[in-house]
Amino acid sequence: MRLILFGAPGVGKGTQAKMLSSKLNIPHISTGDILRESVKDQTVLGKKAQGIMNRGELVPDDVMIGIIKIRLSKPDSQIGFILDGFPRTEVQAQALDDLLEELKMNNVSVVNIVADETEIINRLSSRRACKECGKIFTFDQITGLDKCPNCGAENSFYLRDDDKADVIKKRLEIFKSSTLPVLNYYRNRGRVITINGIGNSKEVNDAILRELNN
Ligand code: AMP
């Protein structure tokens, strides 16, 4: 199965992608995670992306398309994949179509997760990441903990620079102006499933699986 998880920052794409990845046994490909890993390792890409990400802006299309080309050519992507955070512009969507055609991979489903803006702002500003393993937690999940429940790192929780209030505002603006048009691109071409992202992650996940099986 080939899936694109689509939705505003903070709508729950990452959480859902992880759950689907372990259920369907296909890789979760998060461009945000790939970039954060490069920033952590201070690679050439990481140094280029760091400032852009901290400002809540988009990394240039050619860079992102290059990353996805490499990732989708790896053997584990041949059985299927879940894209999280890509494509984010119409140029990226078009390049992905061309790439999938070249790789003879068709039938991509787009899972469009929706939630209202107040809910999204609340979620983003109250979530924390582990600086060691990158896993994201809600405030409730880690209140009172001094070790990461995922990797055991001590005192490793932090508020991502791009989850700070002014950057959240910018990310949402860019989502509306540059990323939302991608949905129409897919609506005109194929299968878009729209899912209500409000509710606990299991409910949302069950709803996605139900729709995919229809
Ligand atoms: P995410 O974790 O998906 O919210 O991504 C974090 C940040 O990485 C975004 O705010 C962008 O700066 C950058 N990024 C991730 N994916 C893309 C993409 N497909 N195109 C451009 N920038 C991206």
PDB file of C-alpha atoms and ligand atoms in Angstrom:
ATOM      1  CA  MET A   1       0.000   0.000   0.000  1.00  0.00           C
ATOM      2  CA  ARG A   2       1.215   3.500  -0.833  1.00  0.00           C
ATOM      3  CA  LEU A   3      -0.099   6.305   1.306  1.00  0.00           C
ATOM      4  CA  ILE A   4       0.383  10.039   1.597  1.00  0.00           C
ATOM      5  CA  LEU A   5      -0.657  11.446   4.963  1.00  0.00           C
ATOM      6  CA  PHE A   6      -1.827  14.954   4.353  1.00  0.00           C
ATOM      7  CA  GLY A   7      -2.824  17.660   6.840  1.00  0.00           C
ATOM      8  CA  ALA A   8      -1.784  20.785   8.710  1.00  0.00           C
ATOM      9  CA  PRO A   9       1.224  20.693  11.062  1.00  0.00           C
ATOM     10  CA  GLY A  10       0.128  19.183  14.358  1.00  0.00           C
ATOM     11  CA  VAL A  11      -2.911  17.387  13.003  1.00  0.00           C
ATOM     12  CA  GLY A  12      -1.454  14.005  13.970  1.00  0.00           C
ATOM     13  CA  LYS A  13       0.180  12.823  10.730  1.00  0.00           C
ATOM     14  CA  GLY A  14       3.298  11.556  12.499  1.00  0.00           C
ATOM     15  CA  THR A  15       1.396   9.594  15.141  1.00  0.00           C
ATOM     16  CA  GLN A  16      -0.927   8.058  12.572  1.00  0.00           C
ATOM     17  CA  ALA A  17       1.916   7.278  10.185  1.00  0.00           C
ATOM     18  CA  LYS A  18       3.770   5.371  12.924  1.00  0.00           C
ATOM     19  CA  MET A  19       0.662   3.377  13.873  1.00  0.00           C
ATOM     20  CA  LEU A  20      -0.096   2.545  10.230  1.00  0.00           C
ATOM     21  CA  SER A  21       3.517   1.652   9.566  1.00  0.00           C
ATOM     22  CA  SER A  22       3.568  -0.993  12.301  1.00  0.00           C
ATOM     23  CA  LYS A  23       0.097  -2.319  11.368  1.00  0.00           C
ATOM     24  CA  LEU A  24       0.700  -2.519   7.627  1.00  0.00           C
ATOM     25  CA  ASN A  25       4.400  -3.319   7.865  1.00  0.00           C
ATOM     26  CA  ILE A  26       5.512  -0.641   5.434  1.00  0.00           C
ATOM     27  CA  PRO A  27       8.063   2.128   6.097  1.00  0.00           C
ATOM     28  CA  HIS A  28       7.094   5.488   7.552  1.00  0.00           C
ATOM     29  CA  ILE A  29       8.912   8.179   5.602  1.00  0.00           C
ATOM     30  CA  SER A  30       8.825  11.540   7.379  1.00  0.00           C
ATOM     31  CA  THR A  31      10.674  14.326   5.571  1.00  0.00           C
ATOM     32  CA  GLY A  32      10.614  16.351   8.809  1.00  0.00           C
ATOM     33  CA  ASP A  33      12.386  13.491  10.643  1.00  0.00           C
ATOM     34  CA  ILE A  34      14.951  13.121   7.840  1.00  0.00           C
ATOM     35  CA  LEU A  35      15.692  16.855   8.023  1.00  0.00           C
ATOM     36  CA  ARG A  36      15.853  16.898  11.855  1.00  0.00           C
ATOM     37  CA  GLU A  37      18.279  13.958  11.761  1.00  0.00           C
ATOM     38  CA  SER A  38      20.477  15.903   9.289  1.00  0.00           C
ATOM     39  CA  VAL A  39      20.342  18.982  11.542  1.00  0.00           C
ATOM     40  CA  LYS A  40      21.360  16.860  14.538  1.00  0.00           C
ATOM     41  CA  ASP A  41      24.296  15.391  12.573  1.00  0.00           C
ATOM     42  CA  GLN A  42      25.139  18.849  11.156  1.00  0.00           C
ATOM     43  CA  THR A  43      25.437  17.484   7.605  1.00  0.00           C
ATOM     44  CA  VAL A  44      25.547  19.877   4.628  1.00  0.00           C
ATOM     45  CA  LEU A  45      21.792  19.390   4.243  1.00  0.00           C
ATOM     46  CA  GLY A  46      21.238  19.890   7.979  1.00  0.00           C
ATOM     47  CA  LYS A  47      23.146  23.165   8.057  1.00  0.00           C
ATOM     48  CA  LYS A  48      21.150  24.424   5.075  1.00  0.00           C
ATOM     49  CA  ALA A  49      17.778  23.320   6.501  1.00  0.00           C
ATOM     50  CA  GLN A  50      18.212  24.392  10.146  1.00  0.00           C
ATOM     51  CA  GLY A  51      17.424  28.110   9.830  1.00  0.00           C
ATOM     52  CA  ILE A  52      14.602  27.501   7.358  1.00  0.00           C
ATOM     53  CA  MET A  53      12.947  25.000   9.703  1.00  0.00           C
ATOM     54  CA  ASN A  54      13.386  27.210  12.768  1.00  0.00           C
ATOM     55  CA  ARG A  55      11.579  30.003  10.939  1.00  0.00           C
ATOM     56  CA  GLY A  56       8.735  27.649   9.962  1.00  0.00           C
ATOM     57  CA  GLU A  57       9.441  28.073   6.257  1.00  0.00           C
ATOM     58  CA  LEU A  58       9.720  25.387   3.582  1.00  0.00           C
ATOM     59  CA  VAL A  59      12.994  23.825   2.482  1.00  0.00           C
ATOM     60  CA  PRO A  60      13.392  24.361  -1.307  1.00  0.00           C
ATOM     61  CA  ASP A  61      11.532  21.941  -3.566  1.00  0.00           C
ATOM     62  CA  ASP A  62      14.626  20.669  -5.402  1.00  0.00           C
ATOM     63  CA  VAL A  63      16.252  19.672  -2.094  1.00  0.00           C
ATOM     64  CA  MET A  64      13.120  17.867  -0.892  1.00  0.00           C
ATOM     65  CA  ILE A  65      12.556  16.116  -4.212  1.00  0.00           C
ATOM     66  CA  GLY A  66      16.175  14.893  -4.138  1.00  0.00           C
ATOM     67  CA  ILE A  67      15.658  13.473  -0.628  1.00  0.00           C
ATOM     68  CA  ILE A  68      12.474  11.635  -1.635  1.00  0.00           C
ATOM     69  CA  LYS A  69      14.048  10.236  -4.807  1.00  0.00           C
ATOM     70  CA  ILE A  70      16.818   8.642  -2.767  1.00  0.00           C
ATOM     71  CA  ARG A  71      14.461   7.366  -0.075  1.00  0.00           C
ATOM     72  CA  LEU A  72      11.879   5.833  -2.438  1.00  0.00           C
ATOM     73  CA  SER A  73      14.601   4.051  -4.373  1.00  0.00           C
ATOM     74  CA  LYS A  74      15.649   2.064  -1.289  1.00  0.00           C
ATOM     75  CA  PRO A  75      14.590  -1.614  -1.235  1.00  0.00           C
ATOM     76  CA  ASP A  76      12.198  -1.275   1.727  1.00  0.00           C
ATOM     77  CA  SER A  77      10.049   1.246  -0.177  1.00  0.00           C
ATOM     78  CA  GLN A  78       9.319  -1.271  -2.923  1.00  0.00           C
ATOM     79  CA  ILE A  79       6.662  -3.034  -0.831  1.00  0.00           C
ATOM     80  CA  GLY A  80       4.878   0.237  -0.027  1.00  0.00           C
ATOM     81  CA  PHE A  81       5.317   3.349   2.089  1.00  0.00           C
ATOM     82  CA  ILE A  82       3.637   6.026   4.144  1.00  0.00           C
ATOM     83  CA  LEU A  83       4.738   9.555   3.282  1.00  0.00           C
ATOM     84  CA  ASP A  84       4.417  12.045   6.129  1.00  0.00           C
ATOM     85  CA  GLY A  85       5.179  15.687   5.320  1.00  0.00           C
ATOM     86  CA  PHE A  86       5.692  15.218   1.571  1.00  0.00           C
ATOM     87  CA  PRO A  87       4.515  16.556  -0.844  1.00  0.00           C
ATOM     88  CA  ARG A  88       4.024  20.042   0.606  1.00  0.00           C
ATOM     89  CA  THR A  89       3.808  22.026  -2.653  1.00  0.00           C
ATOM     90  CA  GLU A  90       2.280  21.398  -6.070  1.00  0.00           C
ATOM     91  CA  VAL A  91       5.794  21.231  -7.555  1.00  0.00           C
ATOM     92  CA  GLN A  92       6.642  18.429  -5.118  1.00  0.00           C
ATOM     93  CA  ALA A  93       3.373  16.633  -5.933  1.00  0.00           C
ATOM     94  CA  GLN A  94       4.097  16.759  -9.656  1.00  0.00           C
ATOM     95  CA  ALA A  95       7.680  15.550  -9.114  1.00  0.00           C
ATOM     96  CA  LEU A  96       6.394  12.701  -6.939  1.00  0.00           C
ATOM     97  CA  ASP A  97       3.973  11.633  -9.689  1.00  0.00           C
ATOM     98  CA  ASP A  98       6.802  11.598 -12.220  1.00  0.00           C
ATOM     99  CA  LEU A  99       9.026   9.635  -9.859  1.00  0.00           C
ATOM    100  CA  LEU A 100       6.333   7.067  -9.056  1.00  0.00           C
ATOM    101  CA  GLU A 101       5.663   6.579 -12.740  1.00  0.00           C
ATOM    102  CA  GLU A 102       9.373   6.073 -13.349  1.00  0.00           C
ATOM    103  CA  LEU A 103       9.541   3.555 -10.494  1.00  0.00           C
ATOM    104  CA  LYS A 104       6.338   1.884 -11.770  1.00  0.00           C
ATOM    105  CA  MET A 105       4.557   2.552  -8.508  1.00  0.00           C
ATOM    106  CA  ASN A 106       0.981   3.679  -8.947  1.00  0.00           C
ATOM    107  CA  ASN A 107      -2.176   3.685  -6.821  1.00  0.00           C
ATOM    108  CA  VAL A 108      -1.276   6.192  -4.160  1.00  0.00           C
ATOM    109  CA  SER A 109      -3.998   7.041  -1.648  1.00  0.00           C
ATOM    110  CA  VAL A 110      -4.071  10.391   0.090  1.00  0.00           C
ATOM    111  CA  VAL A 111      -5.302  10.401   3.681  1.00  0.00           C
ATOM    112  CA  ASN A 112      -6.368  13.943   4.484  1.00  0.00           C
ATOM    113  CA  ILE A 113      -6.535  14.449   8.268  1.00  0.00           C
ATOM    114  CA  VAL A 114      -8.488  17.511   9.369  1.00  0.00           C
ATOM    115  CA  ALA A 115      -8.831  19.403  12.673  1.00  0.00           C
ATOM    116  CA  ASP A 116      -9.738  22.987  13.481  1.00  0.00           C
ATOM    117  CA  GLU A 117      -7.036  25.579  13.947  1.00  0.00           C
ATOM    118  CA  THR A 118      -7.541  26.167  17.682  1.00  0.00           C
ATOM    119  CA  GLU A 119      -7.056  22.453  18.353  1.00  0.00           C
ATOM    120  CA  ILE A 120      -3.918  22.426  16.187  1.00  0.00           C
ATOM    121  CA  ILE A 121      -2.370  25.436  17.944  1.00  0.00           C
ATOM    122  CA  ASN A 122      -3.086  23.855  21.346  1.00  0.00           C
ATOM    123  CA  ARG A 123      -1.534  20.569  20.314  1.00  0.00           C
ATOM    124  CA  LEU A 124       1.610  22.070  18.806  1.00  0.00           C
ATOM    125  CA  SER A 125       2.338  24.436  21.658  1.00  0.00           C
ATOM    126  CA  SER A 126       1.833  21.773  24.315  1.00  0.00           C
ATOM    127  CA  ARG A 127       3.834  18.972  22.734  1.00  0.00           C
ATOM    128  CA  ARG A 128       7.449  18.166  23.563  1.00  0.00           C
ATOM    129  CA  ALA A 129      10.130  16.204  21.709  1.00  0.00           C
ATOM    130  CA  CYS A 130      12.963  14.057  23.018  1.00  0.00           C
ATOM    131  CA  LYS A 131      16.246  15.498  21.813  1.00  0.00           C
ATOM    132  CA  GLU A 132      17.821  12.028  21.726  1.00  0.00           C
ATOM    133  CA  CYS A 133      15.294   9.878  19.817  1.00  0.00           C
ATOM    134  CA  GLY A 134      13.089  12.623  18.344  1.00  0.00           C
ATOM    135  CA  LYS A 135       9.843  11.074  19.596  1.00  0.00           C
ATOM    136  CA  ILE A 136       7.050  13.568  20.215  1.00  0.00           C
ATOM    137  CA  PHE A 137       4.937  13.477  23.371  1.00  0.00           C
ATOM    138  CA  THR A 138       1.915  15.377  24.583  1.00  0.00           C
ATOM    139  CA  PHE A 139       2.436  17.299  27.788  1.00  0.00           C
ATOM    140  CA  ASP A 140       0.254  14.790  29.694  1.00  0.00           C
ATOM    141  CA  GLN A 141       2.341  11.822  28.565  1.00  0.00           C
ATOM    142  CA  ILE A 142       5.519  13.154  30.149  1.00  0.00           C
ATOM    143  CA  THR A 143       4.352  15.219  33.114  1.00  0.00           C
ATOM    144  CA  GLY A 144       6.446  14.170  36.123  1.00  0.00           C
ATOM    145  CA  LEU A 145       8.842  12.021  34.052  1.00  0.00           C
ATOM    146  CA  ASP A 146      12.561  12.753  33.924  1.00  0.00           C
ATOM    147  CA  LYS A 147      13.370   9.954  31.445  1.00  0.00           C
ATOM    148  CA  CYS A 148      12.121   9.543  27.885  1.00  0.00           C
ATOM    149  CA  PRO A 149       9.663   6.583  27.845  1.00  0.00           C
ATOM    150  CA  ASN A 150      10.910   5.677  24.362  1.00  0.00           C
ATOM    151  CA  CYS A 151      14.719   5.735  24.647  1.00  0.00           C
ATOM    152  CA  GLY A 152      15.400   6.296  28.351  1.00  0.00           C
ATOM    153  CA  ALA A 153      17.387   9.520  27.833  1.00  0.00           C
ATOM    154  CA  GLU A 154      17.394  11.748  30.934  1.00  0.00           C
ATOM    155  CA  ASN A 155      16.025  15.300  30.948  1.00  0.00           C
ATOM    156  CA  SER A 156      15.765  15.260  27.178  1.00  0.00           C
ATOM    157  CA  PHE A 157      12.365  16.890  26.575  1.00  0.00           C
ATOM    158  CA  TYR A 158      12.300  20.194  24.747  1.00  0.00           C
ATOM    159  CA  LEU A 159       9.945  22.489  22.859  1.00  0.00           C
ATOM    160  CA  ARG A 160      10.905  22.384  19.181  1.00  0.00           C
ATOM    161  CA  ASP A 161      11.871  25.837  17.884  1.00  0.00           C
ATOM    162  CA  ASP A 162       9.224  25.437  15.221  1.00  0.00           C
ATOM    163  CA  ASP A 163       6.544  24.716  17.855  1.00  0.00           C
ATOM    164  CA  LYS A 164       6.946  28.186  19.399  1.00  0.00           C
ATOM    165  CA  ALA A 165       3.887  30.443  19.037  1.00  0.00           C
ATOM    166  CA  ASP A 166       5.126  32.832  16.327  1.00  0.00           C
ATOM    167  CA  VAL A 167       6.590  29.998  14.256  1.00  0.00           C
ATOM    168  CA  ILE A 168       3.373  27.950  14.569  1.00  0.00           C
ATOM    169  CA  LYS A 169       1.513  30.923  13.098  1.00  0.00           C
ATOM    170  CA  LYS A 170       3.926  31.058  10.173  1.00  0.00           C
ATOM    171  CA  ARG A 171       3.725  27.290   9.555  1.00  0.00           C
ATOM    172  CA  LEU A 172      -0.070  27.452   9.450  1.00  0.00           C
ATOM    173  CA  GLU A 173       0.030  30.380   7.014  1.00  0.00           C
ATOM    174  CA  ILE A 174       2.401  28.488   4.727  1.00  0.00           C
ATOM    175  CA  PHE A 175       0.251  25.389   5.027  1.00  0.00           C
ATOM    176  CA  LYS A 176      -2.761  27.337   3.767  1.00  0.00           C
ATOM    177  CA  SER A 177      -0.963  29.160   0.959  1.00  0.00           C
ATOM    178  CA  SER A 178       1.448  26.509  -0.372  1.00  0.00           C
ATOM    179  CA  THR A 179       0.354  23.093   0.897  1.00  0.00           C
ATOM    180  CA  LEU A 180      -3.441  23.149   0.836  1.00  0.00           C
ATOM    181  CA  PRO A 181      -3.494  23.458  -2.994  1.00  0.00           C
ATOM    182  CA  VAL A 182      -1.833  20.017  -3.098  1.00  0.00           C
ATOM    183  CA  LEU A 183      -5.132  18.549  -1.923  1.00  0.00           C
ATOM    184  CA  ASN A 184      -6.926  19.832  -5.016  1.00  0.00           C
ATOM    185  CA  TYR A 185      -4.125  18.463  -7.145  1.00  0.00           C
ATOM    186  CA  TYR A 186      -4.907  14.978  -5.787  1.00  0.00           C
ATOM    187  CA  ARG A 187      -8.667  15.477  -5.742  1.00  0.00           C
ATOM    188  CA  ASN A 188      -8.477  16.087  -9.475  1.00  0.00           C
ATOM    189  CA  ARG A 189      -6.392  12.983 -10.014  1.00  0.00           C
ATOM    190  CA  GLY A 190      -7.209  10.234  -7.594  1.00  0.00           C
ATOM    191  CA  ARG A 191      -8.268   8.962  -4.267  1.00  0.00           C
ATOM    192  CA  VAL A 192      -8.502  11.338  -1.313  1.00  0.00           C
ATOM    193  CA  ILE A 193      -9.893  10.026   1.957  1.00  0.00           C
ATOM    194  CA  THR A 194     -10.819  12.695   4.513  1.00  0.00           C
ATOM    195  CA  ILE A 195     -10.606  11.757   8.196  1.00  0.00           C
ATOM    196  CA  ASN A 196     -11.595  13.716  11.288  1.00  0.00           C
ATOM    197  CA  GLY A 197      -8.382  14.127  13.305  1.00  0.00           C
ATOM    198  CA  ILE A 198     -10.140  15.028  16.568  1.00  0.00           C
ATOM    199  CA  GLY A 199     -10.301  12.162  19.028  1.00  0.00           C
ATOM    200  CA  ASN A 200      -7.771   9.808  20.486  1.00  0.00           C
ATOM    201  CA  SER A 201      -5.132   8.379  18.185  1.00  0.00           C
ATOM    202  CA  LYS A 202      -6.665   4.887  18.183  1.00  0.00           C
ATOM    203  CA  GLU A 203     -10.074   6.190  17.090  1.00  0.00           C
ATOM    204  CA  VAL A 204      -8.471   8.183  14.291  1.00  0.00           C
ATOM    205  CA  ASN A 205      -6.371   5.182  13.265  1.00  0.00           C
ATOM    206  CA  ASP A 206      -9.398   2.865  13.192  1.00  0.00           C
ATOM    207  CA  ALA A 207     -11.236   5.398  11.025  1.00  0.00           C
ATOM    208  CA  ILE A 208      -8.348   5.515   8.546  1.00  0.00           C
ATOM    209  CA  LEU A 209      -8.119   1.718   8.315  1.00  0.00           C
ATOM    210  CA  ARG A 210     -11.902   1.445   7.852  1.00  0.00           C
ATOM    211  CA  GLU A 211     -11.831   3.937   4.993  1.00  0.00           C
ATOM    212  CA  LEU A 212      -8.811   2.317   3.351  1.00  0.00           C
ATOM    213  CA  ASN A 213     -10.559  -1.051   3.361  1.00  0.00           C
ATOM    214  CA  ASN A 214     -13.642   0.350   1.630  1.00  0.00           C
TER     215      ASN A 214
HETATM  216  P1  AMP B   1       7.336  18.407   9.927  1.00  0.00           P
HETATM  217  O1  AMP B   1       7.983  17.627  11.002  1.00  0.00           O
HETATM  218  O2  AMP B   1       6.749  17.545   8.821  1.00  0.00           O
HETATM  219  O3  AMP B   1       6.334  19.421  10.427  1.00  0.00           O
HETATM  220  O4  AMP B   1       8.500  19.240   9.202  1.00  0.00           O
HETATM  221  C1  AMP B   1       9.287  20.171   9.922  1.00  0.00           C
HETATM  222  C2  AMP B   1       9.867  21.199   8.973  1.00  0.00           C
HETATM  223  O5  AMP B   1      10.707  20.563   8.005  1.00  0.00           O
HETATM  224  C3  AMP B   1       8.858  21.972   8.143  1.00  0.00           C
HETATM  225  O6  AMP B   1       8.284  23.058   8.856  1.00  0.00           O
HETATM  226  C4  AMP B   1       9.724  22.427   6.966  1.00  0.00           C
HETATM  227  O7  AMP B   1      10.581  23.498   7.341  1.00  0.00           O
HETATM  228  C5  AMP B   1      10.605  21.206   6.742  1.00  0.00           C
HETATM  229  N1  AMP B   1       9.979  20.261   5.776  1.00  0.00           N
HETATM  230  C6  AMP B   1       9.558  18.993   6.025  1.00  0.00           C
HETATM  231  N2  AMP B   1       9.045  18.432   4.922  1.00  0.00           N
HETATM  232  C7  AMP B   1       9.143  19.360   3.947  1.00  0.00           C
HETATM  233  C8  AMP B   1       8.751  19.394   2.579  1.00  0.00           C
HETATM  234  N3  AMP B   1       8.154  18.351   1.995  1.00  0.00           N
HETATM  235  N4  AMP B   1       8.994  20.534   1.881  1.00  0.00           N
HETATM  236  C9  AMP B   1       9.606  21.582   2.448  1.00  0.00           C
HETATM  237  N5  AMP B   1       9.975  21.636   3.730  1.00  0.00           N
HETATM  238  C10 AMP B   1       9.748  20.524   4.489  1.00  0.00           C
END
